[in-house]
Amino acid sequence: MAKGFVYLSDIAPTIQMELRYNSKNNFIGTPIDGYKNNCVILTKQTALALERVQSELSKKGLSLKIFDAYRPQRAVDHFVRWAKVLNDTLMKKEYYPNVLKSELFQRGYIASKSGHTRGSTVDLTIIDRKTGKELDMGSPYDFFGVQSHPFYNDISKEQKENRMLLRRVMMAQKFIPYKNEWWHFTLSNEPFRNQYFNFNIE
């Protein structure tokens, strides 16, 4: 692990995690290169900021749940290789039913570089601590489509409120939201703004 990075569990052990890319439950349908364990790795500054978010949510009986955090460059390279094999559409129905696989690059769903690889970007949601159930956000994590845009309008009042709760608590700790994905946030003062790392998650 590179200097300046930590295991989130050492900083904020109550935050839940489900690294989707360490499993078959993702838009490709296989475990992704570089994911060797279900552990969240981040820059220390990001982990400390998430601890503050968690503290705020805990007062409401809620918790963060992380789907992805630091992502090795080899994982991004895996995405790029997959995107070029147009007949591999195993998970299309679940993750990108209304988008042609050939358009994933031009629409910005797949890129050769990712902010995740700098260690200060996270994909996450909120869960009820008592039940462990995710709050309904109106679209699944990693769904490629307009339904995932934070301000998508054709969802219920409760779903909108859940998205805005996540957005509020993250922005209060200086995370910048991404316009196309309700789950994606980057720490505003990230320490490695121009560095992309490639060590495994283990």
Tab-separated table of C-alpha atoms in Angstrom:
chain	number	residue	atom	x	y	z
A	1	MET	CA	0.000	0.000	0.000
A	2	ALA	CA	1.341	3.427	-0.945
A	3	LYS	CA	2.326	5.932	1.716
A	4	GLY	CA	-0.587	8.189	2.685
A	5	PHE	CA	-3.187	5.429	2.291
A	6	VAL	CA	-5.046	3.599	5.080
A	7	TYR	CA	-7.620	0.862	5.604
A	8	LEU	CA	-10.949	2.556	6.283
A	9	SER	CA	-11.729	-0.067	8.946
A	10	ASP	CA	-8.793	1.245	11.015
A	11	ILE	CA	-10.297	4.773	11.024
A	12	ALA	CA	-14.061	4.191	10.912
A	13	PRO	CA	-14.818	0.538	11.744
A	14	THR	CA	-18.622	0.970	11.797
A	15	ILE	CA	-18.839	1.925	8.105
A	16	GLN	CA	-20.164	-1.032	6.120
A	17	MET	CA	-18.571	-2.232	2.893
A	18	GLU	CA	-19.467	-4.371	-0.098
A	19	LEU	CA	-16.740	-4.089	-2.723
A	20	ARG	CA	-18.755	-5.062	-5.789
A	21	TYR	CA	-15.651	-5.380	-7.962
A	22	ASN	CA	-14.332	-8.078	-5.626
A	23	SER	CA	-17.316	-10.222	-6.678
A	24	LYS	CA	-19.397	-11.196	-9.707
A	25	ASN	CA	-22.085	-8.684	-8.735
A	26	ASN	CA	-20.970	-5.848	-11.021
A	27	PHE	CA	-21.521	-4.581	-14.566
A	28	ILE	CA	-18.953	-7.011	-16.034
A	29	GLY	CA	-20.080	-10.083	-14.088
A	30	THR	CA	-16.647	-11.259	-12.900
A	31	PRO	CA	-14.215	-10.183	-10.154
A	32	ILE	CA	-12.058	-7.296	-11.381
A	33	ASP	CA	-8.257	-7.274	-11.647
A	34	GLY	CA	-6.544	-5.906	-8.538
A	35	TYR	CA	-9.398	-6.653	-6.101
A	36	LYS	CA	-8.013	-9.353	-3.805
A	37	ASN	CA	-10.044	-8.700	-0.660
A	38	ASN	CA	-13.237	-7.020	0.560
A	39	CYS	CA	-11.423	-4.138	2.267
A	40	VAL	CA	-11.701	-0.409	1.635
A	41	ILE	CA	-8.462	1.516	1.064
A	42	LEU	CA	-8.383	5.332	0.840
A	43	THR	CA	-6.129	8.292	1.438
A	44	LYS	CA	-6.019	9.082	5.141
A	45	GLN	CA	-7.694	12.475	4.606
A	46	THR	CA	-10.642	10.796	2.860
A	47	ALA	CA	-11.016	8.156	5.567
A	48	LEU	CA	-11.089	10.827	8.284
A	49	ALA	CA	-13.716	12.819	6.362
A	50	LEU	CA	-15.869	9.684	5.996
A	51	GLU	CA	-15.551	9.073	9.725
A	52	ARG	CA	-17.113	12.510	10.288
A	53	VAL	CA	-19.941	11.715	7.850
A	54	GLN	CA	-20.538	8.427	9.666
A	55	SER	CA	-20.701	10.208	13.015
A	56	GLU	CA	-23.424	12.494	11.678
A	57	LEU	CA	-25.462	9.638	10.175
A	58	SER	CA	-25.152	7.567	13.354
A	59	LYS	CA	-27.264	10.160	15.171
A	60	LYS	CA	-30.130	9.223	12.817
A	61	GLY	CA	-29.647	5.458	13.170
A	62	LEU	CA	-28.007	5.301	9.744
A	63	SER	CA	-24.640	4.241	8.341
A	64	LEU	CA	-22.559	4.624	5.209
A	65	LYS	CA	-21.990	1.600	2.981
A	66	ILE	CA	-19.042	1.674	0.561
A	67	PHE	CA	-19.233	0.000	-2.853
A	68	ASP	CA	-15.864	1.200	-4.166
A	69	ALA	CA	-13.025	3.456	-3.034
A	70	TYR	CA	-9.380	3.278	-4.118
A	71	ARG	CA	-9.301	1.418	-7.463
A	72	PRO	CA	-6.007	0.161	-8.943
A	73	GLN	CA	-5.133	1.233	-12.484
A	74	ARG	CA	-5.123	-2.442	-13.487
A	75	ALA	CA	-8.842	-2.555	-12.621
A	76	VAL	CA	-9.522	0.446	-14.868
A	77	ASP	CA	-7.542	-1.294	-17.619
A	78	HIS	CA	-9.799	-4.345	-17.113
A	79	PHE	CA	-12.879	-2.136	-17.656
A	80	VAL	CA	-11.376	-0.715	-20.850
A	81	ARG	CA	-10.539	-4.171	-22.258
A	82	TRP	CA	-14.063	-5.378	-21.490
A	83	ALA	CA	-15.700	-2.343	-23.090
A	84	LYS	CA	-13.963	-3.124	-26.386
A	85	VAL	CA	-15.410	-6.668	-26.543
A	86	LEU	CA	-18.845	-5.691	-27.791
A	87	ASN	CA	-20.433	-9.160	-27.655
A	88	ASP	CA	-19.713	-9.588	-23.920
A	89	THR	CA	-23.010	-8.274	-22.549
A	90	LEU	CA	-23.618	-10.702	-19.674
A	91	MET	CA	-24.875	-7.995	-17.271
A	92	LYS	CA	-26.522	-5.645	-19.780
A	93	LYS	CA	-30.092	-6.249	-18.583
A	94	GLU	CA	-29.226	-5.308	-15.003
A	95	TYR	CA	-26.703	-2.484	-15.453
A	96	TYR	CA	-27.101	-0.846	-18.880
A	97	PRO	CA	-30.386	-2.006	-20.486
A	98	ASN	CA	-30.952	1.202	-22.465
A	99	VAL	CA	-27.372	1.986	-23.518
A	100	LEU	CA	-25.453	0.328	-26.332
A	101	LYS	CA	-22.189	-1.145	-25.091
A	102	SER	CA	-20.435	0.580	-27.999
A	103	GLU	CA	-21.499	3.963	-26.520
A	104	LEU	CA	-20.167	3.445	-22.979
A	105	PHE	CA	-16.948	5.362	-23.721
A	106	GLN	CA	-18.524	8.343	-25.467
A	107	ARG	CA	-21.195	8.680	-22.788
A	108	GLY	CA	-18.554	8.771	-20.059
A	109	TYR	CA	-19.466	5.545	-18.267
A	110	ILE	CA	-16.067	3.981	-18.984
A	111	ALA	CA	-12.778	5.924	-19.108
A	112	SER	CA	-9.094	4.998	-19.306
A	113	LYS	CA	-8.359	7.029	-16.161
A	114	SER	CA	-10.446	7.184	-13.001
A	115	GLY	CA	-10.462	9.515	-10.012
A	116	HIS	CA	-10.787	6.373	-7.875
A	117	THR	CA	-7.194	5.504	-8.729
A	118	ARG	CA	-6.021	8.639	-6.891
A	119	GLY	CA	-7.489	7.272	-3.663
A	120	SER	CA	-9.881	10.047	-2.638
A	121	THR	CA	-13.033	9.106	-4.561
A	122	VAL	CA	-15.744	6.878	-3.110
A	123	ASP	CA	-18.927	5.190	-4.339
A	124	LEU	CA	-21.365	4.759	-1.492
A	125	THR	CA	-24.896	4.751	-0.171
A	126	ILE	CA	-26.720	4.921	3.175
A	127	ILE	CA	-28.174	1.999	5.103
A	128	ASP	CA	-30.481	1.623	8.103
A	129	ARG	CA	-28.217	0.433	10.919
A	130	LYS	CA	-30.940	-1.661	12.548
A	131	THR	CA	-31.984	-3.607	9.444
A	132	GLY	CA	-28.836	-3.298	7.334
A	133	LYS	CA	-31.077	-2.403	4.396
A	134	GLU	CA	-29.983	0.214	1.866
A	135	LEU	CA	-32.126	3.342	1.575
A	136	ASP	CA	-34.038	3.414	-1.727
A	137	MET	CA	-32.133	5.744	-4.065
A	138	GLY	CA	-34.306	5.242	-7.130
A	139	SER	CA	-31.689	3.377	-9.172
A	140	PRO	CA	-29.155	0.665	-8.353
A	141	TYR	CA	-25.465	1.379	-7.804
A	142	ASP	CA	-23.497	1.466	-11.085
A	143	PHE	CA	-26.623	1.683	-13.248
A	144	PHE	CA	-25.607	3.280	-16.567
A	145	GLY	CA	-28.422	5.652	-17.445
A	146	VAL	CA	-30.064	9.011	-16.759
A	147	GLN	CA	-31.921	7.446	-13.822
A	148	SER	CA	-28.643	7.625	-11.879
A	149	HIS	CA	-28.197	11.381	-12.322
A	150	PRO	CA	-28.581	12.921	-8.820
A	151	PHE	CA	-31.410	15.251	-9.851
A	152	TYR	CA	-33.301	12.785	-12.070
A	153	ASN	CA	-36.928	13.767	-11.595
A	154	ASP	CA	-38.950	10.644	-12.393
A	155	ILE	CA	-38.504	9.016	-8.980
A	156	SER	CA	-40.522	9.184	-5.759
A	157	LYS	CA	-40.331	11.931	-3.142
A	158	GLU	CA	-38.697	9.506	-0.689
A	159	GLN	CA	-36.063	8.466	-3.237
A	160	LYS	CA	-35.232	12.108	-3.955
A	161	GLU	CA	-34.961	12.843	-0.228
A	162	ASN	CA	-32.615	9.888	0.268
A	163	ARG	CA	-30.353	11.090	-2.544
A	164	MET	CA	-30.298	14.607	-1.124
A	165	LEU	CA	-29.509	13.323	2.384
A	166	LEU	CA	-26.447	11.501	1.034
A	167	ARG	CA	-25.458	14.559	-0.971
A	168	ARG	CA	-25.845	16.913	2.021
A	169	VAL	CA	-23.838	14.883	4.519
A	170	MET	CA	-21.035	14.283	2.008
A	171	MET	CA	-20.817	17.904	0.853
A	172	ALA	CA	-20.771	19.063	4.498
A	173	GLN	CA	-17.404	17.283	4.783
A	174	LYS	CA	-16.025	18.845	1.572
A	175	PHE	CA	-16.819	16.035	-0.848
A	176	ILE	CA	-17.636	17.055	-4.420
A	177	PRO	CA	-20.563	15.180	-6.025
A	178	TYR	CA	-20.452	13.882	-9.598
A	179	LYS	CA	-23.195	15.103	-11.933
A	180	ASN	CA	-23.976	11.699	-13.494
A	181	GLU	CA	-23.983	9.370	-10.468
A	182	TRP	CA	-25.777	9.873	-7.141
A	183	TRP	CA	-23.274	7.553	-5.372
A	184	HIS	CA	-19.959	9.122	-6.507
A	185	PHE	CA	-18.027	11.722	-4.462
A	186	THR	CA	-14.442	13.047	-4.448
A	187	LEU	CA	-12.708	14.823	-1.573
A	188	SER	CA	-12.202	18.446	-2.623
A	189	ASN	CA	-8.664	18.767	-1.264
A	190	GLU	CA	-7.490	15.329	-2.383
A	191	PRO	CA	-3.766	14.871	-1.703
A	192	PHE	CA	-2.809	13.028	-4.918
A	193	ARG	CA	-4.556	15.119	-7.534
A	194	ASN	CA	-2.288	14.058	-10.409
A	195	GLN	CA	-1.144	10.584	-9.328
A	196	TYR	CA	-2.666	7.278	-10.346
A	197	PHE	CA	-1.784	4.226	-8.228
A	198	ASN	CA	-1.695	0.533	-9.109
A	199	PHE	CA	-1.196	-1.484	-5.912
A	200	ASN	CA	-3.677	-4.307	-5.262
A	201	ILE	CA	-6.535	-4.135	-2.770
A	202	GLU	CA	-5.559	-6.735	-0.193
